[in-house]
CSV table of C-alpha atoms and ligand atoms in Angstrom, one decimal:
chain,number,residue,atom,x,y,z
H,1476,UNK,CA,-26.2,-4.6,-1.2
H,1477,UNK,CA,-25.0,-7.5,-2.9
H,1478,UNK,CA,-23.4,-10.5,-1.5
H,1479,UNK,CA,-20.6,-12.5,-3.2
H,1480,UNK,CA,-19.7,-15.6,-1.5
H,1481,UNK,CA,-16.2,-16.8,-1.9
H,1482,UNK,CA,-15.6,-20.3,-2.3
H,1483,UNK,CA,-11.6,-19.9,-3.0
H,1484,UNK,CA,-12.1,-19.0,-6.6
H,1485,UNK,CA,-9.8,-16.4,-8.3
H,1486,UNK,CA,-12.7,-14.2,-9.8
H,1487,UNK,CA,-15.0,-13.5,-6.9
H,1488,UNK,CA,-13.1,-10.3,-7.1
H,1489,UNK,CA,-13.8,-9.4,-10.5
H,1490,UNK,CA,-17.3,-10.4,-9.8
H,1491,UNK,CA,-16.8,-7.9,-7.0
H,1492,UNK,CA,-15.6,-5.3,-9.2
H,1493,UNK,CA,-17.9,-5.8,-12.0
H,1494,UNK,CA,-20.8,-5.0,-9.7
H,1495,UNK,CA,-19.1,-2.0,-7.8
H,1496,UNK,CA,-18.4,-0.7,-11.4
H,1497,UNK,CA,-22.3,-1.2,-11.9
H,1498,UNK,CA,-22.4,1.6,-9.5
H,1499,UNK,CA,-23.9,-1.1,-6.4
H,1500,UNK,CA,-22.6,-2.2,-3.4
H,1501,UNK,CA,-21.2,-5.5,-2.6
H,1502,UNK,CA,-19.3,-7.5,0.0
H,1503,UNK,CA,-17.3,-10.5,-0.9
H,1504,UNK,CA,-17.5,-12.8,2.6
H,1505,UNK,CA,-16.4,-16.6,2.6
H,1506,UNK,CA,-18.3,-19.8,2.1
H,1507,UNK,CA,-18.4,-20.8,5.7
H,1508,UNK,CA,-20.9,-17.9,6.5
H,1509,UNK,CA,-24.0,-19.7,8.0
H,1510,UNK,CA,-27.5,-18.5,6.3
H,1511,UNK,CA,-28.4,-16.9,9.4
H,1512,UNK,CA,-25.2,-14.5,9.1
H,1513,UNK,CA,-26.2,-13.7,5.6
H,1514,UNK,CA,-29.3,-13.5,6.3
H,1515,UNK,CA,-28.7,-10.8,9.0
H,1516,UNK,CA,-27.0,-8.9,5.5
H,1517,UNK,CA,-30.0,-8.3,4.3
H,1518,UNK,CA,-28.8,-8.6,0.8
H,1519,UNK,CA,-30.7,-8.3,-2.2
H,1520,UNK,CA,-29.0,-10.9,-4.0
H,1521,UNK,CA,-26.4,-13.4,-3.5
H,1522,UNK,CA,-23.5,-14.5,-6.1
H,1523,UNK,CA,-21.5,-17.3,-5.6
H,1524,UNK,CA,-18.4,-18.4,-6.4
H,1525,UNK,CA,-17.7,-21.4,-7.5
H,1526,UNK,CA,-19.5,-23.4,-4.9
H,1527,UNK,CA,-23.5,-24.3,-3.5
H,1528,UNK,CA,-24.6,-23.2,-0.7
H,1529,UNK,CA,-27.4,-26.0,1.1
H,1530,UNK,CA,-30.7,-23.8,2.3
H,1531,UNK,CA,-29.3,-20.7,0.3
H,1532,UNK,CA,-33.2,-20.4,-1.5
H,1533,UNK,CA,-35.0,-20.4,1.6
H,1534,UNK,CA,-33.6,-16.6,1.9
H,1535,UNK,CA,-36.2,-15.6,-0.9
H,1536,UNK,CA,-33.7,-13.6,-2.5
H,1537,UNK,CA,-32.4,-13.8,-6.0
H,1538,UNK,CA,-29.2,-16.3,-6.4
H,1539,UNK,CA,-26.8,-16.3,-9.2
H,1540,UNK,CA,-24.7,-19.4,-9.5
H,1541,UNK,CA,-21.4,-18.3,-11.2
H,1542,UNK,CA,-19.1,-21.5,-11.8
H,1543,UNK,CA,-17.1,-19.3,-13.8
H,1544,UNK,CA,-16.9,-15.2,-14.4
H,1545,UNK,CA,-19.9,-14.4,-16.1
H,1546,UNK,CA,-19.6,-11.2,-18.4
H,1547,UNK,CA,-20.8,-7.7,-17.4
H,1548,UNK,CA,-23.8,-7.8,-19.3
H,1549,UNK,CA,-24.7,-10.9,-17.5
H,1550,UNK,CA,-23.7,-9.4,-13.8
H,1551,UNK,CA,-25.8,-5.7,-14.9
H,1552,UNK,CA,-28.7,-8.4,-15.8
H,1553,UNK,CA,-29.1,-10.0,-12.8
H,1554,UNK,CA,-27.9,-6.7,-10.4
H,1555,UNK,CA,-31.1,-4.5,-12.3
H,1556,UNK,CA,-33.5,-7.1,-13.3
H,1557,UNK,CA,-33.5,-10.2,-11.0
H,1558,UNK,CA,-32.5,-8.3,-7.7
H,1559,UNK,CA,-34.3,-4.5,-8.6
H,1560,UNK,CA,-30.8,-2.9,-7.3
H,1561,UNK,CA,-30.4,0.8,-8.3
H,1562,UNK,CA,-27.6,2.4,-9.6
H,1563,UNK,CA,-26.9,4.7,-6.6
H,1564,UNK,CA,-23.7,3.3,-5.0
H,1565,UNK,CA,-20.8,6.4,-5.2
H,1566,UNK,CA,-17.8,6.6,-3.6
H,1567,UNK,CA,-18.7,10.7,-2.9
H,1568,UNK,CA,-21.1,9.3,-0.8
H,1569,UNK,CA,-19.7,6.4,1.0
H,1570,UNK,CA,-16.9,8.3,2.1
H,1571,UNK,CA,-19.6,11.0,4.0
H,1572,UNK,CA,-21.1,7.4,5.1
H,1573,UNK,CA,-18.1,6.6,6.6
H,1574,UNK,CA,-17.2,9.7,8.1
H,1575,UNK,CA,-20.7,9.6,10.1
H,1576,UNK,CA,-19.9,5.9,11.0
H,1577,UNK,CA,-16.0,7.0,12.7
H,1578,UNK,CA,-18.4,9.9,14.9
H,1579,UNK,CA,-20.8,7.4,15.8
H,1580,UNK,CA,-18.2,5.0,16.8
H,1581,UNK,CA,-15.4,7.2,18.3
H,1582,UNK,CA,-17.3,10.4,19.1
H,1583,UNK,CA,-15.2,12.5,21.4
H,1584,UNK,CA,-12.9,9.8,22.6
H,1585,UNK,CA,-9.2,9.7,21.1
H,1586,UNK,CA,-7.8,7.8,18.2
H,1587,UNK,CA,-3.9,7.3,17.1
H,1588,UNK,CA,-2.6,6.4,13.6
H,1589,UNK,CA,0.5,5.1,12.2
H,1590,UNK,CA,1.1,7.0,9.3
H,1591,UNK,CA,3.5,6.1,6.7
H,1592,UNK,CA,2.4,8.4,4.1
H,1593,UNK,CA,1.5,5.2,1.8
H,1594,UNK,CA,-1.6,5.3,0.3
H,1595,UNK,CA,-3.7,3.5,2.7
H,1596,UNK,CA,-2.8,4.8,5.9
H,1597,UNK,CA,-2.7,8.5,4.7
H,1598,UNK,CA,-5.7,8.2,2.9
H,1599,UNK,CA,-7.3,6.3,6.5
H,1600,UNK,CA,-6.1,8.7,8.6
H,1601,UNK,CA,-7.4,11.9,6.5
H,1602,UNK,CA,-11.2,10.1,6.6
H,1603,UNK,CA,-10.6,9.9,10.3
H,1604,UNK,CA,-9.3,13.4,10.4
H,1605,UNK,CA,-12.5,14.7,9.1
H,1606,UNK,CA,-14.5,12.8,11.4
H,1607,UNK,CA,-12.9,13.7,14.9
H,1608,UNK,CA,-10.7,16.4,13.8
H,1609,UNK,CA,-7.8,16.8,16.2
H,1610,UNK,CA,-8.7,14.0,18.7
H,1611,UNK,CA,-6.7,12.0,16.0
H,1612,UNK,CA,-2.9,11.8,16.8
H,1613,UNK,CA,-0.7,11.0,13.9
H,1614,UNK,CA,2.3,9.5,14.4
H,1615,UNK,CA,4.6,9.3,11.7
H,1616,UNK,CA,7.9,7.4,12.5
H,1617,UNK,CA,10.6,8.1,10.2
H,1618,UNK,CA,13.1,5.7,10.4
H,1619,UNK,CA,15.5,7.8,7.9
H,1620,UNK,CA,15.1,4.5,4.8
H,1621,UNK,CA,12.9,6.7,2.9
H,1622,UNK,CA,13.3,8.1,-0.5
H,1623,UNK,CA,14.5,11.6,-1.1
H,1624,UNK,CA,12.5,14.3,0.5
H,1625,UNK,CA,9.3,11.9,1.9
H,1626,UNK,CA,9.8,12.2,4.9
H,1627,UNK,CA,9.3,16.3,4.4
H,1628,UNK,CA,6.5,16.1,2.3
H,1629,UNK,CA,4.9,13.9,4.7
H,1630,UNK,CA,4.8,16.4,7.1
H,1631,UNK,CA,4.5,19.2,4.8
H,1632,UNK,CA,1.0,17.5,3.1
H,1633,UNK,CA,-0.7,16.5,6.8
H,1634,UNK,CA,0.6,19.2,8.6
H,1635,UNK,CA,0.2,22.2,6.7
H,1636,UNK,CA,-2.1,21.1,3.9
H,1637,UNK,CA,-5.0,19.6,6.2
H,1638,UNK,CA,-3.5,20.8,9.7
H,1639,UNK,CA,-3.7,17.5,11.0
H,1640,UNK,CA,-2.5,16.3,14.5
H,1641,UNK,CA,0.8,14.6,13.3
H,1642,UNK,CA,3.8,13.5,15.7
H,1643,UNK,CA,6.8,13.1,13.3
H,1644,UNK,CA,9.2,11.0,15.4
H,1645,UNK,CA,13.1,11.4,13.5
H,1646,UNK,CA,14.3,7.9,14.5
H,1647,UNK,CA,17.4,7.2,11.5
H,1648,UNK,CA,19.9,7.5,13.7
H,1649,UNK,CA,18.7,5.0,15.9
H,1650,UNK,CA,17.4,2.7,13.2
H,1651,UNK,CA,21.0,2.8,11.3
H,1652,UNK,CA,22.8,2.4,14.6
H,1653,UNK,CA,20.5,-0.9,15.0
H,1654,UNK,CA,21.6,-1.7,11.6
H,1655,UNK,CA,25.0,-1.1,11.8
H,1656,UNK,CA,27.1,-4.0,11.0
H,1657,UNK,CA,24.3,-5.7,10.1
H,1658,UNK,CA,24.2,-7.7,6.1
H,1659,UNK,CA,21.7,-10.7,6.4
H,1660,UNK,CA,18.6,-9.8,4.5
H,1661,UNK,CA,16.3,-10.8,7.0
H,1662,UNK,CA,17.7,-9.9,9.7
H,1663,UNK,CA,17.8,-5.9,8.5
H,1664,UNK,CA,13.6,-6.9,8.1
H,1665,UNK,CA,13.7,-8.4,11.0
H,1666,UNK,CA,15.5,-5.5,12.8
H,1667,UNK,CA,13.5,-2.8,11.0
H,1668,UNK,CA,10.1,-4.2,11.7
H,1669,UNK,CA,11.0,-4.3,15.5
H,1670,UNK,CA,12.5,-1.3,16.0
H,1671,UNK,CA,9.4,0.6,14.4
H,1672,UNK,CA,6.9,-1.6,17.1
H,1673,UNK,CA,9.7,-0.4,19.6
H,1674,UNK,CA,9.0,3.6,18.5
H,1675,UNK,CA,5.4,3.3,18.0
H,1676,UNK,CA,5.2,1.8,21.4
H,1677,UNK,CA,6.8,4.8,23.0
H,1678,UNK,CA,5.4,7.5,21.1
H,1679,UNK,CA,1.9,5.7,22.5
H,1680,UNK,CA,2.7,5.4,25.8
H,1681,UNK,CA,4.2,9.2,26.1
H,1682,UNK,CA,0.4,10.1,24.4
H,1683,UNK,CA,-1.0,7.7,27.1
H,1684,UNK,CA,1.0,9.8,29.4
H,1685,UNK,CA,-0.4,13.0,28.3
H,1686,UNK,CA,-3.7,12.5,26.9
H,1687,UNK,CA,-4.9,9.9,29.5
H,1688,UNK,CA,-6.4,6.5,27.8
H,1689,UNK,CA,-6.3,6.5,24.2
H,1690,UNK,CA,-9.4,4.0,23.0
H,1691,UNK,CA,-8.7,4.0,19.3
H,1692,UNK,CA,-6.3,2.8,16.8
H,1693,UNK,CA,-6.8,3.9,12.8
H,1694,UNK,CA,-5.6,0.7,10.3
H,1695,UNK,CA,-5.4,1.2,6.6
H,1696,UNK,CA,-6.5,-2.2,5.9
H,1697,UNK,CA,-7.9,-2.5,2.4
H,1698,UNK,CA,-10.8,-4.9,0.8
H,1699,UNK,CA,-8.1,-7.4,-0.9
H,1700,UNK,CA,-6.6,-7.7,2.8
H,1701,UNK,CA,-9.5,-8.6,4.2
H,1702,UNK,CA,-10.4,-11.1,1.2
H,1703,UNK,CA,-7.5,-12.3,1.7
H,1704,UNK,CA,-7.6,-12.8,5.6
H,1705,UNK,CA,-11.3,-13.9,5.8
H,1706,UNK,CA,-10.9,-16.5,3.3
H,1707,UNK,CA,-10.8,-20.2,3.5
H,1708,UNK,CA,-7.8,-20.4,0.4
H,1709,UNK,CA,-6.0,-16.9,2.1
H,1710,UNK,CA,-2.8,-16.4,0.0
H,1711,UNK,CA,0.1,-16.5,2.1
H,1712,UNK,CA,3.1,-14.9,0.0
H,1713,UNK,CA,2.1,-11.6,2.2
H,1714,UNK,CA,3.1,-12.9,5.1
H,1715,UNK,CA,6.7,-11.1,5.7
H,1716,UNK,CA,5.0,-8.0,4.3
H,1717,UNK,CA,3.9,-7.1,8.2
H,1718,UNK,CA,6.9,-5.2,8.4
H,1719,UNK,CA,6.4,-2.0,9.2
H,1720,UNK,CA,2.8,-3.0,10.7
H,1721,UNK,CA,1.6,-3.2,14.2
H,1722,UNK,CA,1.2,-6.0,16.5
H,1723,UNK,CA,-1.9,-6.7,17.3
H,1724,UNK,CA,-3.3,-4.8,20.4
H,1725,UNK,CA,-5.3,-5.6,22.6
H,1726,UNK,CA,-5.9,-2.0,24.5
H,1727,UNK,CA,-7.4,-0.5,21.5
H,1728,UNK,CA,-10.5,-0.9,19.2
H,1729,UNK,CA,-9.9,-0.8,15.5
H,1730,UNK,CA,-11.0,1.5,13.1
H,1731,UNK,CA,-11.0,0.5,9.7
H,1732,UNK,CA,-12.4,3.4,7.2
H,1733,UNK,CA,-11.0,1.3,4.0
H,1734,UNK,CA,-12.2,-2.4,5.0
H,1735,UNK,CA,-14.7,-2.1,2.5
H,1736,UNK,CA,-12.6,-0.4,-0.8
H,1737,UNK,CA,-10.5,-1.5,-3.3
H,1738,UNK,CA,-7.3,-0.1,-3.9
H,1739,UNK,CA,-8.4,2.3,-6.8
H,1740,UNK,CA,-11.0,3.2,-4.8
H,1741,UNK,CA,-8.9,4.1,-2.2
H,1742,UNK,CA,-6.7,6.5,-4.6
H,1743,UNK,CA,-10.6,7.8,-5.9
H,1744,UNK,CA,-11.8,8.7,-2.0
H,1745,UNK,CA,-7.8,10.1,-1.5
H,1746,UNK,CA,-8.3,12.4,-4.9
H,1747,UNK,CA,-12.0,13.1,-3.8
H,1748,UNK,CA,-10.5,14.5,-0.1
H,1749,UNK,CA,-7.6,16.8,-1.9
H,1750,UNK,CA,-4.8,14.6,-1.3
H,1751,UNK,CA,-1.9,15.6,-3.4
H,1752,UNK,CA,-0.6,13.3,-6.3
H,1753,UNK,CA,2.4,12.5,-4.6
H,1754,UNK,CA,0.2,10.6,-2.0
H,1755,UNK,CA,-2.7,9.3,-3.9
H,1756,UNK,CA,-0.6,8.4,-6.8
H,1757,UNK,CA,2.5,6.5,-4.4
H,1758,UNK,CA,4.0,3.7,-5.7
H,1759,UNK,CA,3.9,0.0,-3.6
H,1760,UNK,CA,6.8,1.2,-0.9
H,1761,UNK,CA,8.5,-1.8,1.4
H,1762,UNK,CA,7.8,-1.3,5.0
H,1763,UNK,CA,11.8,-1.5,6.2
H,1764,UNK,CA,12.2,0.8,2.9
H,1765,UNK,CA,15.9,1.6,1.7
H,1766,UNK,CA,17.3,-1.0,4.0
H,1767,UNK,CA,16.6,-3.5,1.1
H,1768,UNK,CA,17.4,-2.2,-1.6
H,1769,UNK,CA,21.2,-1.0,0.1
H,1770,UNK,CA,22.1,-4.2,0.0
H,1771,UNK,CA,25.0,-5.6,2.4
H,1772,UNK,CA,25.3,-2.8,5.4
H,1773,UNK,CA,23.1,-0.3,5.1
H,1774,UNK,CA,25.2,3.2,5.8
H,1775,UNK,CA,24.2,6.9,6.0
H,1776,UNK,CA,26.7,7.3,2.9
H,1777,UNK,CA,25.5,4.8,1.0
H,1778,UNK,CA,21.7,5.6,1.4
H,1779,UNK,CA,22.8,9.1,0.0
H,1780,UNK,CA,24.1,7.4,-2.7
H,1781,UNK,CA,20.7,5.6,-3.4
H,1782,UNK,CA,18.7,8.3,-2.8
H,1783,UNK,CA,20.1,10.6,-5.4
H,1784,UNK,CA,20.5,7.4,-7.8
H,1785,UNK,CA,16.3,7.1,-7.3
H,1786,UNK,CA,15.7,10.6,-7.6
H,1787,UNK,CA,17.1,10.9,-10.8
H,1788,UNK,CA,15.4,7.5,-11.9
H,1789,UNK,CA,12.5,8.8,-10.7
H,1790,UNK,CA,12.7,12.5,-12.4
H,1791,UNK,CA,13.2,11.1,-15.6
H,1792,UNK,CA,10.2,8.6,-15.5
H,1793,UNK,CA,8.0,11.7,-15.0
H,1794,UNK,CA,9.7,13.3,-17.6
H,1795,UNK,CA,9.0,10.8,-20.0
H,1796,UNK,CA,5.3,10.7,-18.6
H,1797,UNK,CA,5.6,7.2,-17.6
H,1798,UNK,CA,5.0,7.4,-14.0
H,1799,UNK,CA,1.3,6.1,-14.2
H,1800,UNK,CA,2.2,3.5,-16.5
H,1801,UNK,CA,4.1,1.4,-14.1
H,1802,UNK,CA,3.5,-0.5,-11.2
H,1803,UNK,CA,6.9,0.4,-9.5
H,1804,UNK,CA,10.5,1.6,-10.2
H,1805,UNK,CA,13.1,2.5,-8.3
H,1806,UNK,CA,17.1,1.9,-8.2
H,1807,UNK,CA,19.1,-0.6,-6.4
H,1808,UNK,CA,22.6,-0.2,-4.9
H,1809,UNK,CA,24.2,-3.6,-5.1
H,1810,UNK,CA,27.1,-3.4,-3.0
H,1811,UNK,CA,29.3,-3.8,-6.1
H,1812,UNK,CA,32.2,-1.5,-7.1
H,1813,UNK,CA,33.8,-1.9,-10.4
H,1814,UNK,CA,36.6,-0.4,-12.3
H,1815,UNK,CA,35.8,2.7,-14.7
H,1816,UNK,CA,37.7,5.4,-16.2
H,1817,UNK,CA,36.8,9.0,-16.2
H,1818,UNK,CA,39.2,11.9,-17.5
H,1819,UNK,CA,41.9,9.0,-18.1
H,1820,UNK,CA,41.5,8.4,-14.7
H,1821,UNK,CA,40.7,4.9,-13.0
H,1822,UNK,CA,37.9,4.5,-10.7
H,1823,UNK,CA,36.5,2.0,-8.3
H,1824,UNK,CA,33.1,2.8,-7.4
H,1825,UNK,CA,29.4,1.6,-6.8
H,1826,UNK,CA,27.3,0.1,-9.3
H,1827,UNK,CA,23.5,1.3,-9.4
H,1828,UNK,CA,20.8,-1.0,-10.7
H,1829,UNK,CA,17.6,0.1,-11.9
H,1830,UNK,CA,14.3,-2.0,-11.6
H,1831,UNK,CA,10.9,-1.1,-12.8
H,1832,UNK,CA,8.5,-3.6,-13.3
H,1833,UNK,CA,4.1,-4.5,-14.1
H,1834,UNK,CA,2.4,-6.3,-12.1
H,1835,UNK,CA,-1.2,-6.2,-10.8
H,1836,UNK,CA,-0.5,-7.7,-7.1
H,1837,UNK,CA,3.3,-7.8,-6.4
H,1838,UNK,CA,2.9,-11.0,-6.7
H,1839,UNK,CA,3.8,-11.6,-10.1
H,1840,UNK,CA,5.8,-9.5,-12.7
H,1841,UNK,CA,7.4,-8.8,-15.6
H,1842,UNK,CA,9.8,-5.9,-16.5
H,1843,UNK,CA,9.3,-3.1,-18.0
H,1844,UNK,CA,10.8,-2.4,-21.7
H,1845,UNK,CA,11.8,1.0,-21.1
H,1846,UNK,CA,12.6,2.9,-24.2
H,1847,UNK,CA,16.3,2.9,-24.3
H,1848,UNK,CA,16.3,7.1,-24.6
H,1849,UNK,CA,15.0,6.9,-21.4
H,1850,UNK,CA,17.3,4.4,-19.7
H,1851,UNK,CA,20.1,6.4,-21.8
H,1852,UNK,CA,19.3,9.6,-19.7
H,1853,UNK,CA,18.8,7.8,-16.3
H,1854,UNK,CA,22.2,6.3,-16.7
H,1855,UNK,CA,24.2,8.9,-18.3
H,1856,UNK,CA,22.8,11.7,-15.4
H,1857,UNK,CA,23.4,9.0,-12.8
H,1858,UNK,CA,27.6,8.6,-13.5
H,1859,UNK,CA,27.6,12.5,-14.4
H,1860,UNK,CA,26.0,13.3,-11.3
H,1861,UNK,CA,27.1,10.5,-8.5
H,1862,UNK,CA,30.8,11.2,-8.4
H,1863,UNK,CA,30.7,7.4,-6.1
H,1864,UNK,CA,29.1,5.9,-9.3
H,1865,UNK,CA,30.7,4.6,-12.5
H,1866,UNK,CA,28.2,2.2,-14.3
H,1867,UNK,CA,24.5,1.6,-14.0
H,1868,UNK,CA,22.8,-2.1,-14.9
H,1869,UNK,CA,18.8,-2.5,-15.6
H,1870,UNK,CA,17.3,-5.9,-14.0
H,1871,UNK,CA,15.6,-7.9,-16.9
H,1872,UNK,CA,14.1,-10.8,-14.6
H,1873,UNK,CA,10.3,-11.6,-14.2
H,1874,UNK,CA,9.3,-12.5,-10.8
H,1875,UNK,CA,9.2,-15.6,-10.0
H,1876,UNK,CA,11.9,-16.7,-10.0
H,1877,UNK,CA,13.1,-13.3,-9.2
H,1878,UNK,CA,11.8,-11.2,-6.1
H,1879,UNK,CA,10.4,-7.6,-6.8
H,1880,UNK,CA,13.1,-6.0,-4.0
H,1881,UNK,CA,16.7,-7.8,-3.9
H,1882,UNK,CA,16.3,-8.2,-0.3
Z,331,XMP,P1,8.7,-8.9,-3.4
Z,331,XMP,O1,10.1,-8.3,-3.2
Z,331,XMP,O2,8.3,-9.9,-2.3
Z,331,XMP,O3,7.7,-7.7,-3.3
Z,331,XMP,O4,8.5,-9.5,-4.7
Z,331,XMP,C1,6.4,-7.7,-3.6
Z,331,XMP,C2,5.8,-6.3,-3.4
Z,331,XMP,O5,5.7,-6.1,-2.0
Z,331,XMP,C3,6.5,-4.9,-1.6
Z,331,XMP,N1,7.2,-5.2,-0.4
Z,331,XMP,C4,6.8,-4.9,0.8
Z,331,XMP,N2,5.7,-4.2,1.2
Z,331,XMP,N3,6.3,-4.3,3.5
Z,331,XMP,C5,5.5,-3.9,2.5
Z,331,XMP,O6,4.5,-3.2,2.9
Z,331,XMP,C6,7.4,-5.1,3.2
Z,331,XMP,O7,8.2,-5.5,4.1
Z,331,XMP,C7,7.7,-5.3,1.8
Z,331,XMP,N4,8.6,-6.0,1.1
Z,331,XMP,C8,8.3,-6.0,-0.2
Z,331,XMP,C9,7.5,-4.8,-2.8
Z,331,XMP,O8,7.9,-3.4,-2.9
Z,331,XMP,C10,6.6,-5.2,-4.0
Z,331,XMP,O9,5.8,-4.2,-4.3
């Protein structure tokens, strides 16, 4: 194991990367670790980032002082030569690792999960699955905001693929009559994000009720959450993107099977378990989902009117094969109707924007240049299709200043 320390620079990660790809394990932790906390690591070397740490040599393992990112020949240098590290870190094998760690530290006790069917909790809650098998209780809320169908494949994927333990809780109604009337953009969040604690709690307590104590709760969190929690230069722009999480609780102790796992690494251990493409291969997904991108009041007709808009957007994506070449795409209903004409008729109906964008992070982006065959068939099946649609608009704005969602 190697250790990167973190002194707020922008490439421990890639450092981090680099030596994962090198087929070795590391752990990125944050400058104010004291050399007996490393030391308890038991590393076989140390990198760091962009800073010195006093004392650091009197470990007696190999240091690497990166002020900037050193190339991979460099990083395979000093991972095989300086520090003797093997090539024998796979993910095939961290994953049975980390199934034998969730026995150890849940053994026949019980465990419950949010599920969401994102990437992270699905692909958490199918590790823990094969560790305690049925003492895991799934609960999957839907809150009716989700695209076309998810909600069933969900179910279909946990439930009859793997036979997991999953509660599927159908909460629209209730979420759209919390929403009704409702057009701030923060306050549908707001709304959202509290009304799924509000279900969760419930669904939990009725377990409780049941099953007795429940000692464990399953969290999807990911290695570029924890870098950026742990560290002294955290980025913040996440910050309203707890929505849809859990409060922190108290009763429970945390299991984290991804803590240690980048994203694609996730999506590797996901495809490596037999999750299905339409999982492993999700794109980014807002925790109060449709609710922001219906702008204005979100209603049950107009979220049909979205989710058809989407499916087709989405259909033809695939059909073009572009759906691993970007980040995220999806349609917008604006809340706009304009005039049109159809059959010499007039018409006054919704408008339907499409956005697709790259980005590495979501936190940053730039659009993606379509090819205009492609847009042509999105929008001409879209009007053909949606009789409540008569003109569909692409959004051509990088973010900043632009959001990725409208809401
Ligand atoms: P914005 O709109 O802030 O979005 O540019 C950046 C990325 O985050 C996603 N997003 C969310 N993800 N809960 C999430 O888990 C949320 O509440 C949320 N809001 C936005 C968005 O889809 C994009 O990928």
């Amino acid at each position: 194991m190697i250790l990167i320390v973190d002194f707020g620079v922008q490439y421990s990660h890639l450092i981090a990367r680099k030596v994962r790809e090198a087929n070795v394990y590391c752990e990125i932790i944050p400058y104010t670790y004291s050399i007996d906390e490393i030391k308890a690591k038991n590393p076989k070397g140390i990198i760091l980032c962009g800073g010195l740490l006093k004392d650091i040599n009197n470990l007696e393992v190999p240091v690497f002082d990166a002020q900037i990112e050193p190339d991979t020949e460099t990083v395979n240098n000093f991972l095989y030569n300086e520090c003797g590290a093997s090539k024998d870190w796979k993910l095939e094998d961290y994953c049975q690792d980390t199934i034998n760690r969730i026995k150890a530290q849940v053994g026949d006790k019980k465990a419950i999960c949010a599920l969401s069917g994102g990437v992270d909790s699905s692909v958490a809650a199918l590790l823990v699955n094969k560790a305690i098998g049925s003492n895991l209780i799934c609960v999957f809320v839907d809150h009716g905001l989700m695209r076309k169908d998810e909600g069933d494949e969900v179910e279909k994927v946990f439930k009859q693929q793997f036979n997991m333990n999953l509660i599927r809780v159908n909460a629209g109604e209730r979420f759209l009559g919390k929403l009704a009337g409702v057009t701030d953009p923060e306050t549908k969040r707001k709304i959202v994000g509290n009304e799924f604690i509000r279900v969760f709690e419930e669904e939990k307590q009725r377990l409780k009720d049941k099953f007795g104590h429940i000692d464990f709760l399953v969290q999807g969190t990911i290695y570029p959450d924890v870098i950026e929690s742990g560290t002294a230069t955290a980025a913040i722009v996440k910050s309203h993107h707890n929505v849809g999480g859990l409060p922190e609780d108290v009763d429970f102790e945390l299991v984290e099977p991804l803590r240690q796992l980048f994203k694609d690494e996730v999506r590797k251990v996901g495809r490596h378990l037999g999750l299905p493409d339409i999982i492993v291969e999700r794109q980014p997904f807002p925790g109060p989902g449709l609710a922001v991108r219906c702008l204005g009041e979100v209603t049950e007709e107009k979220l049909k009117i979205l989710r058809e808009a989407d499916f087709i957007f989405r259909d033809e994506i695939k059909k073009a094969n572009l759906q691993n070449k970007i980040w995220q795409y999806f349609a917008i209903l604006p809340n706009i109707r304009s005039v049109g004409v159809i059959n010499d008729k007039r018409t006054y109906t919704h408008t339907i924007a499409l956005r697709a964008i790259h980005s590495s992070d979501g936190m940053t982006s730039d659009w993606v240049r379509i090819p205009y065959e492609v847009l042509e068939k999105v929008s001409a099946r879209i009007v053909n299709e949606l009789d409540s649609v008569n003109r569909v608009v692409y959004d051509i704005t990088t973010k900043p200043p632009a959001t990725i969602e409208w809401e």
